[in-house]
mmCIF file of C-alpha atoms in Angstrom:
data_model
loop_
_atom_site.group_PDB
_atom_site.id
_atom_site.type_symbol
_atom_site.label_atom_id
_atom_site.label_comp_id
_atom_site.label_asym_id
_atom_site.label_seq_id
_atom_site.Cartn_x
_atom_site.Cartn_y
_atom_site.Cartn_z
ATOM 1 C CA UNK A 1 68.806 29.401 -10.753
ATOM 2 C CA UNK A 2 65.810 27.851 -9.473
ATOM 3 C CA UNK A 3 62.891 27.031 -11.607
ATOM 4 C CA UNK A 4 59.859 29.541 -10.866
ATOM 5 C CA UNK A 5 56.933 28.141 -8.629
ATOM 6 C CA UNK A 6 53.824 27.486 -10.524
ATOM 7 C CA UNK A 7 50.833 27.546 -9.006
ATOM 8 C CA UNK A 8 47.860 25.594 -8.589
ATOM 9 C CA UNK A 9 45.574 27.860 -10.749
ATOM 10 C CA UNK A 10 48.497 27.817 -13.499
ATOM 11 C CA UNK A 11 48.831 24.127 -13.355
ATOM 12 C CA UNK A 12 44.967 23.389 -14.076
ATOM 13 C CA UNK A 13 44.360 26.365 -16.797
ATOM 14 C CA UNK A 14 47.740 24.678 -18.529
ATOM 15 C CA UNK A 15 45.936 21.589 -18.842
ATOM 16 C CA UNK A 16 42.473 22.882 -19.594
ATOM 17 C CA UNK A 17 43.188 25.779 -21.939
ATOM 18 C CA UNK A 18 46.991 25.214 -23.039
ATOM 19 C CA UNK A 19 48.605 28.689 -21.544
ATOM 20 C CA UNK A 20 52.077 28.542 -21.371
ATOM 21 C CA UNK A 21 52.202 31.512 -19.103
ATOM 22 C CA UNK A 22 51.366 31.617 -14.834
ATOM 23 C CA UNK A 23 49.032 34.347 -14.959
ATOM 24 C CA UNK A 24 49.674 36.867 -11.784
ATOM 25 C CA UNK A 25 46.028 36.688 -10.161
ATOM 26 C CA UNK A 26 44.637 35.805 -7.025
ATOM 27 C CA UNK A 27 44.399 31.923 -6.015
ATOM 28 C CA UNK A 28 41.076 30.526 -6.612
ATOM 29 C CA UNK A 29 39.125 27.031 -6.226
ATOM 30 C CA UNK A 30 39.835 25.151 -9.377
ATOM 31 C CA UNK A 31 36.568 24.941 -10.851
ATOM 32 C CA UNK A 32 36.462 21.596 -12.236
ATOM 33 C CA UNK A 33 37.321 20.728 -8.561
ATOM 34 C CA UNK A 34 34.666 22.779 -7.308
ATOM 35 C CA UNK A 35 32.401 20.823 -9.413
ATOM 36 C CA UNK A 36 33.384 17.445 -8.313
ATOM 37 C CA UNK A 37 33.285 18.223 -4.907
ATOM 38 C CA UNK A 38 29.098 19.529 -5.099
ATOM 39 C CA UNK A 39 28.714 16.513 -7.321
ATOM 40 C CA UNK A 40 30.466 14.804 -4.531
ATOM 41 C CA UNK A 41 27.928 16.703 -1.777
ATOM 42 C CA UNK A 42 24.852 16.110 -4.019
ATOM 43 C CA UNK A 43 25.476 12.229 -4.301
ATOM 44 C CA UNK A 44 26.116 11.956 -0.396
ATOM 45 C CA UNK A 45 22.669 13.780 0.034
ATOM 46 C CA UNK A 46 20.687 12.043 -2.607
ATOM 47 C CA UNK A 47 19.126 7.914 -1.400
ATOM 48 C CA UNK A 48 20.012 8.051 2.205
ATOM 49 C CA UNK A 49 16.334 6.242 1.893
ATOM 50 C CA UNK A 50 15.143 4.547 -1.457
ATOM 51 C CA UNK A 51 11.387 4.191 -0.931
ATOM 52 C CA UNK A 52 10.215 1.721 -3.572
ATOM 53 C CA UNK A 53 6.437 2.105 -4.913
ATOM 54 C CA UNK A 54 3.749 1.195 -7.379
ATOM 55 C CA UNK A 55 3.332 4.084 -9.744
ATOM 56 C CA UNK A 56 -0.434 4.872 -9.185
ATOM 57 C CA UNK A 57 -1.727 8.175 -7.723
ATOM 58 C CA UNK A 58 -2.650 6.426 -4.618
ATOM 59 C CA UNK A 59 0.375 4.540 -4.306
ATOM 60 C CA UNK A 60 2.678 7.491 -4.798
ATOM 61 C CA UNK A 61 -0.001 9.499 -2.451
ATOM 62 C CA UNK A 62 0.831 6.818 0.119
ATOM 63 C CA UNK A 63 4.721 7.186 -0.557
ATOM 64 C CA UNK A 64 4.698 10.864 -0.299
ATOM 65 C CA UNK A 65 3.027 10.569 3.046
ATOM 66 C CA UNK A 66 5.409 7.781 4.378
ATOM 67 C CA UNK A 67 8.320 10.234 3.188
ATOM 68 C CA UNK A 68 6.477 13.351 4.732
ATOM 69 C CA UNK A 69 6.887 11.289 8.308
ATOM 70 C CA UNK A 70 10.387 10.380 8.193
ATOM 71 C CA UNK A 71 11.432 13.668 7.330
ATOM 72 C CA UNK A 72 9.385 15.094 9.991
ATOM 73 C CA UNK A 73 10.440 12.733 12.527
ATOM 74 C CA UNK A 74 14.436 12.657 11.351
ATOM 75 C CA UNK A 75 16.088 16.007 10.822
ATOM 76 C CA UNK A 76 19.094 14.612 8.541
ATOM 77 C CA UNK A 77 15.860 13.021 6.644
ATOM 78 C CA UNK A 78 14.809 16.379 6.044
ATOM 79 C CA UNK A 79 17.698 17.530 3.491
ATOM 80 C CA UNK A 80 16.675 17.976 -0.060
ATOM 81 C CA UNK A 81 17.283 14.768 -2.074
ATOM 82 C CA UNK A 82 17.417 12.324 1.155
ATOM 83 C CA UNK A 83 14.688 10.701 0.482
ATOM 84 C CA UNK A 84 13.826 9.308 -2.737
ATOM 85 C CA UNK A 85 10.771 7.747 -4.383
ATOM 86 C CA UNK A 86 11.203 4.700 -6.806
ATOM 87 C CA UNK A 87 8.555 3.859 -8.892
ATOM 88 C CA UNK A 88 8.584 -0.204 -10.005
ATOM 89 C CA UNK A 89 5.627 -1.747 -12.012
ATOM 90 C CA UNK A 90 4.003 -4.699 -10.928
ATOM 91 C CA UNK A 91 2.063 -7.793 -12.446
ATOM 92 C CA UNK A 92 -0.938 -6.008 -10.979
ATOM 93 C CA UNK A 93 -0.150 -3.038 -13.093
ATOM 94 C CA UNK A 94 0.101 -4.420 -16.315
ATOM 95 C CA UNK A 95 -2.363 -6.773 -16.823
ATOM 96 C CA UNK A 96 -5.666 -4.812 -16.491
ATOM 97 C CA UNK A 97 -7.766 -6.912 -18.591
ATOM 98 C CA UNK A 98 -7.859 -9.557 -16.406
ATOM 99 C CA UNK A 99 -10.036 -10.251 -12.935
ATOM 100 C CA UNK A 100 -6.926 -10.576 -10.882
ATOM 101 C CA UNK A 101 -8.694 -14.058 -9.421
ATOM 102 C CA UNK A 102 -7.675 -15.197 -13.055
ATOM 103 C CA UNK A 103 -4.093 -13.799 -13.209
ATOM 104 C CA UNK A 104 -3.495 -16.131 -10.541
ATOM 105 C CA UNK A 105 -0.945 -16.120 -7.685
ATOM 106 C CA UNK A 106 -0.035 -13.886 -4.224
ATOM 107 C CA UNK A 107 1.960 -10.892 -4.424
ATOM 108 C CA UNK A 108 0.187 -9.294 -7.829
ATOM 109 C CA UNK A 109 0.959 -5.417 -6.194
ATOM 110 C CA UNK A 110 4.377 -6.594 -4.240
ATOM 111 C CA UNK A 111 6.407 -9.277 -5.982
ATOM 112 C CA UNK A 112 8.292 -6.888 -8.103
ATOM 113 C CA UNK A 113 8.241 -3.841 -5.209
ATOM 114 C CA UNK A 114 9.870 -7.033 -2.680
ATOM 115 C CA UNK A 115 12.534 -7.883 -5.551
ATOM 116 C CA UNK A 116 13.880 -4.867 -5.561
ATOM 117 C CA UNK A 117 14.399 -4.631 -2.107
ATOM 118 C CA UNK A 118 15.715 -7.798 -1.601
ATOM 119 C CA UNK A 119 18.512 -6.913 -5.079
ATOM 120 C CA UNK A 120 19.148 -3.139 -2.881
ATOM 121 C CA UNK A 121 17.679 -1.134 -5.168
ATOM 122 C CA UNK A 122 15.221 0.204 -2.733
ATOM 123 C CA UNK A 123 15.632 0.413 1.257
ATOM 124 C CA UNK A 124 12.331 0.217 1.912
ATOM 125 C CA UNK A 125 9.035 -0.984 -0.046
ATOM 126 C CA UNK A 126 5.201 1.226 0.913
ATOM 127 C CA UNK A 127 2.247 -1.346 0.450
ATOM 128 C CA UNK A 128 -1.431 -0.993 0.618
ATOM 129 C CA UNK A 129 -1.203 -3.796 3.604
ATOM 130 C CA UNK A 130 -4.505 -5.374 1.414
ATOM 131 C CA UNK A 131 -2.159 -6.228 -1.086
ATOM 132 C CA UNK A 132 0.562 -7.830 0.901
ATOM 133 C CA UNK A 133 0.117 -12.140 1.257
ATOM 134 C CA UNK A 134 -0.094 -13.324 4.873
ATOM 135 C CA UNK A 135 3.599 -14.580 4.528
ATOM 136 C CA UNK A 136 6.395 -12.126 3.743
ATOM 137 C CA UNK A 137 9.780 -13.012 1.741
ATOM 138 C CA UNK A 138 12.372 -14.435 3.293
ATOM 139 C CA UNK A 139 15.219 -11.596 4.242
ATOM 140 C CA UNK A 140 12.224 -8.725 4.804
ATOM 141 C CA UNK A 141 10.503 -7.455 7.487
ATOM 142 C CA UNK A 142 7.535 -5.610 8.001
ATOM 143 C CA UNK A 143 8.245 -3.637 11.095
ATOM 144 C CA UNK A 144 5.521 -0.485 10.530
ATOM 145 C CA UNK A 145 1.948 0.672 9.973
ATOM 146 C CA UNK A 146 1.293 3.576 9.157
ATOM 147 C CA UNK A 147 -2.179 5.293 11.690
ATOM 148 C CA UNK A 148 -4.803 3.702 9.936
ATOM 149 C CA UNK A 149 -7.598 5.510 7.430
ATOM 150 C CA UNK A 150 -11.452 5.033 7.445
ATOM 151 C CA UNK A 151 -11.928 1.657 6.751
ATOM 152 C CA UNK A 152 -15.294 1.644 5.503
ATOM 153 C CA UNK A 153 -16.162 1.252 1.383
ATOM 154 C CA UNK A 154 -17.667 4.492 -0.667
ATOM 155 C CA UNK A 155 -20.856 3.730 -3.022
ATOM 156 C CA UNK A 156 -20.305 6.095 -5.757
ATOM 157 C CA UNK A 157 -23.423 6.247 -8.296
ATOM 158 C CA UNK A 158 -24.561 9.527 -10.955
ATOM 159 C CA UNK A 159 -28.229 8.368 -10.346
ATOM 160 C CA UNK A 160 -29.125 6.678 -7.091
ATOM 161 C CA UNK A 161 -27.766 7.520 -3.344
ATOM 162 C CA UNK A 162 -27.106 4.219 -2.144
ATOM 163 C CA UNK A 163 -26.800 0.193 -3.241
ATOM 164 C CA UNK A 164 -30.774 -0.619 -2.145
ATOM 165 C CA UNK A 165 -32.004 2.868 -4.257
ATOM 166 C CA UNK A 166 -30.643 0.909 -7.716
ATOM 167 C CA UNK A 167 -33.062 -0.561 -10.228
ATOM 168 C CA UNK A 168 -33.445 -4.230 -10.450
ATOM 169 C CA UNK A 169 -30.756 -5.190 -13.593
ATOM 170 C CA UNK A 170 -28.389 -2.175 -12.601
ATOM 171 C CA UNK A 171 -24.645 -3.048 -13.429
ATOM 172 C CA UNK A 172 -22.147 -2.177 -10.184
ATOM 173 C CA UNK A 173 -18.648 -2.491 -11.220
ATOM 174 C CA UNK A 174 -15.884 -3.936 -9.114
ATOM 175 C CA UNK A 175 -12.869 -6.421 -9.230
ATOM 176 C CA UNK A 176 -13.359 -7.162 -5.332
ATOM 177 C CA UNK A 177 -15.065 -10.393 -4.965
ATOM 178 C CA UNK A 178 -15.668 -9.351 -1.240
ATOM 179 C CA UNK A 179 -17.127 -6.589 -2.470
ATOM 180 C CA UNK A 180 -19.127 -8.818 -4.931
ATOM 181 C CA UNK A 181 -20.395 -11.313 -2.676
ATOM 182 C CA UNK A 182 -21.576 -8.746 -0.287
ATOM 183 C CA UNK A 183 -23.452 -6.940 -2.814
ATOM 184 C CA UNK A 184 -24.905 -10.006 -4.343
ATOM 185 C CA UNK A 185 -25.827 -11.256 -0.738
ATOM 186 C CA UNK A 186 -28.378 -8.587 -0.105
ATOM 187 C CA UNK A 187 -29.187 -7.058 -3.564
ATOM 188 C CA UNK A 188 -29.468 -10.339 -5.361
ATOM 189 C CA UNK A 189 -31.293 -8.432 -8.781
ATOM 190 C CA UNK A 190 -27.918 -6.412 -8.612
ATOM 191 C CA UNK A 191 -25.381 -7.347 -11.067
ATOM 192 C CA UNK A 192 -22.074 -6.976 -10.787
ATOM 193 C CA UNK A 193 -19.340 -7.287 -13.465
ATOM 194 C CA UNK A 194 -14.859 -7.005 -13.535
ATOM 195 C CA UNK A 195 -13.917 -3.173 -13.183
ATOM 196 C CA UNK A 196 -10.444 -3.005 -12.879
ATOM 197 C CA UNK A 197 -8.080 0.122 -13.158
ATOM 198 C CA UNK A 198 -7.096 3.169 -10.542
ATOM 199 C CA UNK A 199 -9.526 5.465 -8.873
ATOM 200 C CA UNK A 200 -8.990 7.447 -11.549
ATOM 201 C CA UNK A 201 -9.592 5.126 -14.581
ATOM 202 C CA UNK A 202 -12.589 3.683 -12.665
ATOM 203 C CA UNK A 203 -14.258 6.902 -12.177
ATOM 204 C CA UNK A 204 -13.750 7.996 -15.754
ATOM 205 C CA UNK A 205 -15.249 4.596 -16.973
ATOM 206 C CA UNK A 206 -18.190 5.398 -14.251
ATOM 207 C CA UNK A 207 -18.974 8.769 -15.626
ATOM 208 C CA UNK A 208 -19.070 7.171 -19.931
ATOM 209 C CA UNK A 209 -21.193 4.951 -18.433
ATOM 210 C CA UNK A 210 -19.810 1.528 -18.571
ATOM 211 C CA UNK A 211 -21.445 0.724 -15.207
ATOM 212 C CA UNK A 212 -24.151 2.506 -12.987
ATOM 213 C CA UNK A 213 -22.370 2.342 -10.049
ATOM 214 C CA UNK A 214 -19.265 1.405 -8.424
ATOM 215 C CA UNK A 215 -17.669 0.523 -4.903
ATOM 216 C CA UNK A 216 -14.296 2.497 -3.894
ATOM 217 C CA UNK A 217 -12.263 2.360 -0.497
ATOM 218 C CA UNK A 218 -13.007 5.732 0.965
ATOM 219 C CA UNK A 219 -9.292 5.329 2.693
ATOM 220 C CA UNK A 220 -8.294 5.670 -0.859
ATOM 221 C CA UNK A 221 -10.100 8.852 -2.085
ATOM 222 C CA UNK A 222 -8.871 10.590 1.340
ATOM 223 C CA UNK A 223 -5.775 10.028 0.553
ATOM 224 C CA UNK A 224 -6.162 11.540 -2.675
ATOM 225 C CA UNK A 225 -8.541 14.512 -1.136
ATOM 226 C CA UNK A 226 -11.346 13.062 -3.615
ATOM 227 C CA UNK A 227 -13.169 12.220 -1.011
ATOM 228 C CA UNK A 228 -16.144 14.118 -2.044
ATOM 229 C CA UNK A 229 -16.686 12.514 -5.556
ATOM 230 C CA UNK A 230 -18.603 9.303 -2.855
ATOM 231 C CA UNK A 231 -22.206 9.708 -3.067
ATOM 232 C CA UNK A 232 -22.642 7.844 0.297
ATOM 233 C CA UNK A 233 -20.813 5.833 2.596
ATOM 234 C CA UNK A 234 -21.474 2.294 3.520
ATOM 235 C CA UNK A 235 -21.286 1.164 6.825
ATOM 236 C CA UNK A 236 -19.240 -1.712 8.191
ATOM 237 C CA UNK A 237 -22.029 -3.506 9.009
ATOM 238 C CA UNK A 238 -23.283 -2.995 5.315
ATOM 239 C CA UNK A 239 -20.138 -3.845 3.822
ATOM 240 C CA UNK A 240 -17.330 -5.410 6.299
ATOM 241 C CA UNK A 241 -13.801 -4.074 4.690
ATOM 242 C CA UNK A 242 -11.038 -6.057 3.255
ATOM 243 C CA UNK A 243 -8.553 -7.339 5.559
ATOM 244 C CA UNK A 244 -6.283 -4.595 6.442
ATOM 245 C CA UNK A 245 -8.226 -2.153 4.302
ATOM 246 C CA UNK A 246 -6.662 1.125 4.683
ATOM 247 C CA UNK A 247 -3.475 0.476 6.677
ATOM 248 C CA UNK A 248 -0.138 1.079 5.117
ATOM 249 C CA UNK A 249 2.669 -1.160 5.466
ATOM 250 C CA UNK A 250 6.413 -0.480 4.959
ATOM 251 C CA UNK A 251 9.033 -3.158 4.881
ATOM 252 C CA UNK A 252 12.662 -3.156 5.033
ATOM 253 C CA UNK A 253 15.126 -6.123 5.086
ATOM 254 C CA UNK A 254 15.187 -7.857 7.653
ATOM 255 C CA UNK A 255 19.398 -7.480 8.459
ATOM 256 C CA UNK A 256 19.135 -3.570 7.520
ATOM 257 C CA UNK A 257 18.948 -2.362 11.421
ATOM 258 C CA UNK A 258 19.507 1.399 10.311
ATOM 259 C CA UNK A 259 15.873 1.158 8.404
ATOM 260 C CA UNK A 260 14.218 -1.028 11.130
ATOM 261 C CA UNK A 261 14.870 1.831 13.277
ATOM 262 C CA UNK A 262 13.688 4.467 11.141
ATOM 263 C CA UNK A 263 10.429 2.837 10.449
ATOM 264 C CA UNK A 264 9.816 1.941 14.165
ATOM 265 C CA UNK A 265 9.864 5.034 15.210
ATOM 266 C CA UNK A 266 6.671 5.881 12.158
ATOM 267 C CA UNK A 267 4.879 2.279 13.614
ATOM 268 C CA UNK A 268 1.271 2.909 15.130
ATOM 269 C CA UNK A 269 1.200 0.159 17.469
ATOM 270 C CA UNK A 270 -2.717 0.062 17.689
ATOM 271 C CA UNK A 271 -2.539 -0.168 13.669
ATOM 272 C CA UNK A 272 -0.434 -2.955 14.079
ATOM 273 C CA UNK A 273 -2.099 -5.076 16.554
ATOM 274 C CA UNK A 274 -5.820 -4.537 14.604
ATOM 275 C CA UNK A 275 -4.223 -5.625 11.575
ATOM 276 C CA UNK A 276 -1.928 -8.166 12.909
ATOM 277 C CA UNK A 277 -5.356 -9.725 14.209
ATOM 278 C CA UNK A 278 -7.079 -9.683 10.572
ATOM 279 C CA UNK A 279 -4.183 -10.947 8.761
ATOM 280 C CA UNK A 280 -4.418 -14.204 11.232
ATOM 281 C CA UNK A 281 -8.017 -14.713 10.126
ATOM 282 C CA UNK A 282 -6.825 -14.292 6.563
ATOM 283 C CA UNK A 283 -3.888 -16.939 6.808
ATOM 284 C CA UNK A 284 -5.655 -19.627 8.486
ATOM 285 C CA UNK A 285 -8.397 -19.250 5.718
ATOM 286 C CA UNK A 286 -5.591 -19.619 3.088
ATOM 287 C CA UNK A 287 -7.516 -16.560 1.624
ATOM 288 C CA UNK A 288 -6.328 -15.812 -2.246
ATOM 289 C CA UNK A 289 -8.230 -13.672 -5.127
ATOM 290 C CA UNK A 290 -10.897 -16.492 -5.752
ATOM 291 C CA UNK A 291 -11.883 -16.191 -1.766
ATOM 292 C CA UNK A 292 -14.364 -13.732 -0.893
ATOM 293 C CA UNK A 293 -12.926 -12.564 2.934
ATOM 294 C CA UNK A 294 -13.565 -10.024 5.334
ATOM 295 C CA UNK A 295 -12.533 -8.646 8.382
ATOM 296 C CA UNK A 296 -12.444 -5.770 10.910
ATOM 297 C CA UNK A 297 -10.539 -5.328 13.535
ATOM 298 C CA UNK A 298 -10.893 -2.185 16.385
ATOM 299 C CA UNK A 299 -10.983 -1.019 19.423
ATOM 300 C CA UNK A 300 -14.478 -0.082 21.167
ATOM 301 C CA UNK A 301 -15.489 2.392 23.374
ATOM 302 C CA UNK A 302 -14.254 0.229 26.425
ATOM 303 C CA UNK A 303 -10.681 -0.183 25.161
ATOM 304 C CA UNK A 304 -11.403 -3.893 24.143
ATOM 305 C CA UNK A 305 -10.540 -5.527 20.717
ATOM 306 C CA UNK A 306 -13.963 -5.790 18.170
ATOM 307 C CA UNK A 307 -13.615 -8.184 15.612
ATOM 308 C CA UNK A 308 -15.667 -9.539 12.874
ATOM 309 C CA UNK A 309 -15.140 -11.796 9.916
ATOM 310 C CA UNK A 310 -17.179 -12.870 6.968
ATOM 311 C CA UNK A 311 -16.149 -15.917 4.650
ATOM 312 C CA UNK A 312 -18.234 -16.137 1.662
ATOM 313 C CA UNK A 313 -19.242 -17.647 -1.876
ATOM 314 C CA UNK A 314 -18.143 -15.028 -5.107
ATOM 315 C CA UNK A 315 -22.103 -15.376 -6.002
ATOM 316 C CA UNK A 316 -22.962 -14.303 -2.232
ATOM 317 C CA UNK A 317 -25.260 -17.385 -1.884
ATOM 318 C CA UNK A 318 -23.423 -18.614 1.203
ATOM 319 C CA UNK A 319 -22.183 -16.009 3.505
ATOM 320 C CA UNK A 320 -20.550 -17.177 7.175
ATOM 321 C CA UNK A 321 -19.991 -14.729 9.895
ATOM 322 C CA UNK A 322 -18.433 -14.526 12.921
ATOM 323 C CA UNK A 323 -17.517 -11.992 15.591
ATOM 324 C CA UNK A 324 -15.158 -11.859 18.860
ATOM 325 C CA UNK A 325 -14.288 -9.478 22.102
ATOM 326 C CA UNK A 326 -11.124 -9.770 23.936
ATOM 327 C CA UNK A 327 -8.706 -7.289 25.194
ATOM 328 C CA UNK A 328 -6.121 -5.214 23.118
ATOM 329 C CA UNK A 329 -3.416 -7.162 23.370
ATOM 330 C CA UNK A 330 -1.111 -8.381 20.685
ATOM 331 C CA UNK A 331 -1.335 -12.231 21.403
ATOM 332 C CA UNK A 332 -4.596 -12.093 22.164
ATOM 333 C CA UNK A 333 -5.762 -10.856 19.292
ATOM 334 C CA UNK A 334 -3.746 -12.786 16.662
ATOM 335 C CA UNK A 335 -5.048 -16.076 19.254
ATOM 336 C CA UNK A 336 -9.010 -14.137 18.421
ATOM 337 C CA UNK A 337 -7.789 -14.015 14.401
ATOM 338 C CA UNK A 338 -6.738 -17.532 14.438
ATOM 339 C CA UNK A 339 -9.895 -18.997 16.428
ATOM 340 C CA UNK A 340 -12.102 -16.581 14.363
ATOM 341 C CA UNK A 341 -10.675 -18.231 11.097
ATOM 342 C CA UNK A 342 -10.577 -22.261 12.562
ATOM 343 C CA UNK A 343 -14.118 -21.406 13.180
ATOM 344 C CA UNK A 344 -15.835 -20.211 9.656
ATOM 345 C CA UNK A 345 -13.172 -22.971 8.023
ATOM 346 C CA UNK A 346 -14.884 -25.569 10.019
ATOM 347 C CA UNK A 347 -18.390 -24.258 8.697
ATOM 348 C CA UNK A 348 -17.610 -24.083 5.447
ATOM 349 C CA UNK A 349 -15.953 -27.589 5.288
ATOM 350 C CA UNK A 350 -13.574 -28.303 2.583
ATOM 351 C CA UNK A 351 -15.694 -28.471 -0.336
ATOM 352 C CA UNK A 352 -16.012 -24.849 -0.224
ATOM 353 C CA UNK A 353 -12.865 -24.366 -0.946
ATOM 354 C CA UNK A 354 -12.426 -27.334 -3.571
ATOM 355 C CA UNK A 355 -15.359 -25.130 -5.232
ATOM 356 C CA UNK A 356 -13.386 -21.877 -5.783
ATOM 357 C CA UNK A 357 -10.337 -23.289 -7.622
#
């Protein structure tokens, strides 16, 4: 006589529970099987895009909105867990009681972020574009900017309404010697002293009253909708931004063609060109933390490239300027950058330079 079938539900309760009996019910997903296969589903969902950031409310602001886009622009994207945010610290991050001009070095807010890209722990690395040296890593690419924010700089003061209103003596905290040198230029009684930290932190030191004022990008408090904590706004002629100052950049490797093609299709081209233009100025100035630089790069009200640049001394006793027109075209513009930066490199001769080492 032939041995009785056993089924499929018998076999797996004989191993899970020990009955020696086939139980006469209805055939059922095994659930152990069950649960390996929406483990299975859950893992296929989850890091079909690692997004590596810094760990600061703006920064993760700035990766939320990046991940926002893809979704929107990729249905598959759109699937809960498809797109994941990693946060990675950077040398920028923890040393905060340092001027980062004395930390020394390129890279303080991406060397760690372009590591783990580079090792595949993250697809693709979100930058404040400020942060990011004029040369990238080898094996990455930079193939998106985000639209660019207001570029102009936020004054942000409990007792005055703007930078000429302040008392001879008053203390203005910032760690941007661009932001130092421009102050010092045309408020010489002004002092300003190293005031590091996020939005956050620097606000809350503002408030206890470790300075009387401070200087914030206003692309940065939009992004956090704190844009109404600026008591004014300075203009770009008051205070010409930082190169690239509130454009986001996001970089994949450079072999990874499935997130080159994701990105491109986020890429605002007039973003790109405007600070493709500034970051030329930048490089052929060798620009680093010690450097005070400026730049702006946009298009006017005749569809032609404005640019300006400012090279300066920390103390803001020598200040060089220069400005250029051209069309909005890609070479022609980084051509404008480099000429711009040849220009203000040959005024300042090298003993500038020597000086701020």
């Amino acid at each position: 006589m032939a041995p009785p079938l056993r089924c499929a539900t018998t076999t797996a309760h004989h191993s899970l529970l020990g009955s020696p009996t086939c139980l006469a019910r209805p055939r059922r997903r095994c659930p152990v099987r069950a649960a390996v296969a929406v483990q299975a589903e859950a893992q296929a969902k989850v890091s079909l895009i690692r997004i590596g950031t810094r760990g600061s409310p703006l920064a993760l602001a700035q990766a939320h909105e990046t991940r926002d886009k893809l979704k929107a622009a990729h249905s598959e994207l759109a699937e809960e867990g498809a797109v994941e945010i990693v946060i990675i610290k950077t040398t920028g991050d923890m040393i905060l009681d340092k001027p980062l001009a004395d930390i020394g070095g390129k890279g303080l807010f991406t060397k760690e972020i372009d590591d783990a890209l580079l090792q595949g722990r993250i697809d693709i690395a979100v930058h404040s574009m400020k942060d990011v040296p004029t040369y990238l890593p080898e094996g990455t690419i930079l193939p998106c900017n985000l639209p660019r924010e207001d570029v102009r700089d936020a004054f942000i003061c409990l007792t005055a309404n703007s930078l000429a209103e302040l008392p001879a003596g008053s203390v203005v905290g910032s760690a941007s010697l661009r932001r130092q040198s421009q102050i010092l230029y045309k408020y010489p009684s002004l002092k300003v002293v190293n005031f590091r930290g996020n939005v956050q932190t620097r606000l809350r030191k503002l408030k206890e009253g470790d300075v009387h004022a401070t200087l914030l990008a206003l692309a940065g408090l939009k992004r956090l909708n704190m844009a109404e904590t600026a008591t004014s706004v300075l203009s770009v002629e008051e205070m010409l931004p930082a190169v690239a100052q509130g454009a986001i950049g996001i970089a994949c490797r450079s072999n990874d063609d499935t997130m080159m093609n994701y990105l491109s299709s986020l890429n605002h081209e007039d973003t790109r060109l405007a600070v493709a233009c500034e970051r030329e100025f930048l490089s052929v100035l060798d620009g680093n933390c010690r450097t005070p630089i400026a730049a702006y790069a946009c298009c006017d009200k005749d569809g032609n490239c404005s640019f300006r640049g400012l090279l300066a001394s920390p103390d803001g006793s020598i200040v060089y300027e220069t400005s250029r027109t051209g069309p909005y075209d890609f070479d022609v513009m980084v051509e404008m950058g480099k000429d711009a930066g040849h220009e203000l490199k040959a005024k300042a001769g090298p003993g500038f330079f020597d000086s701020l080492q």
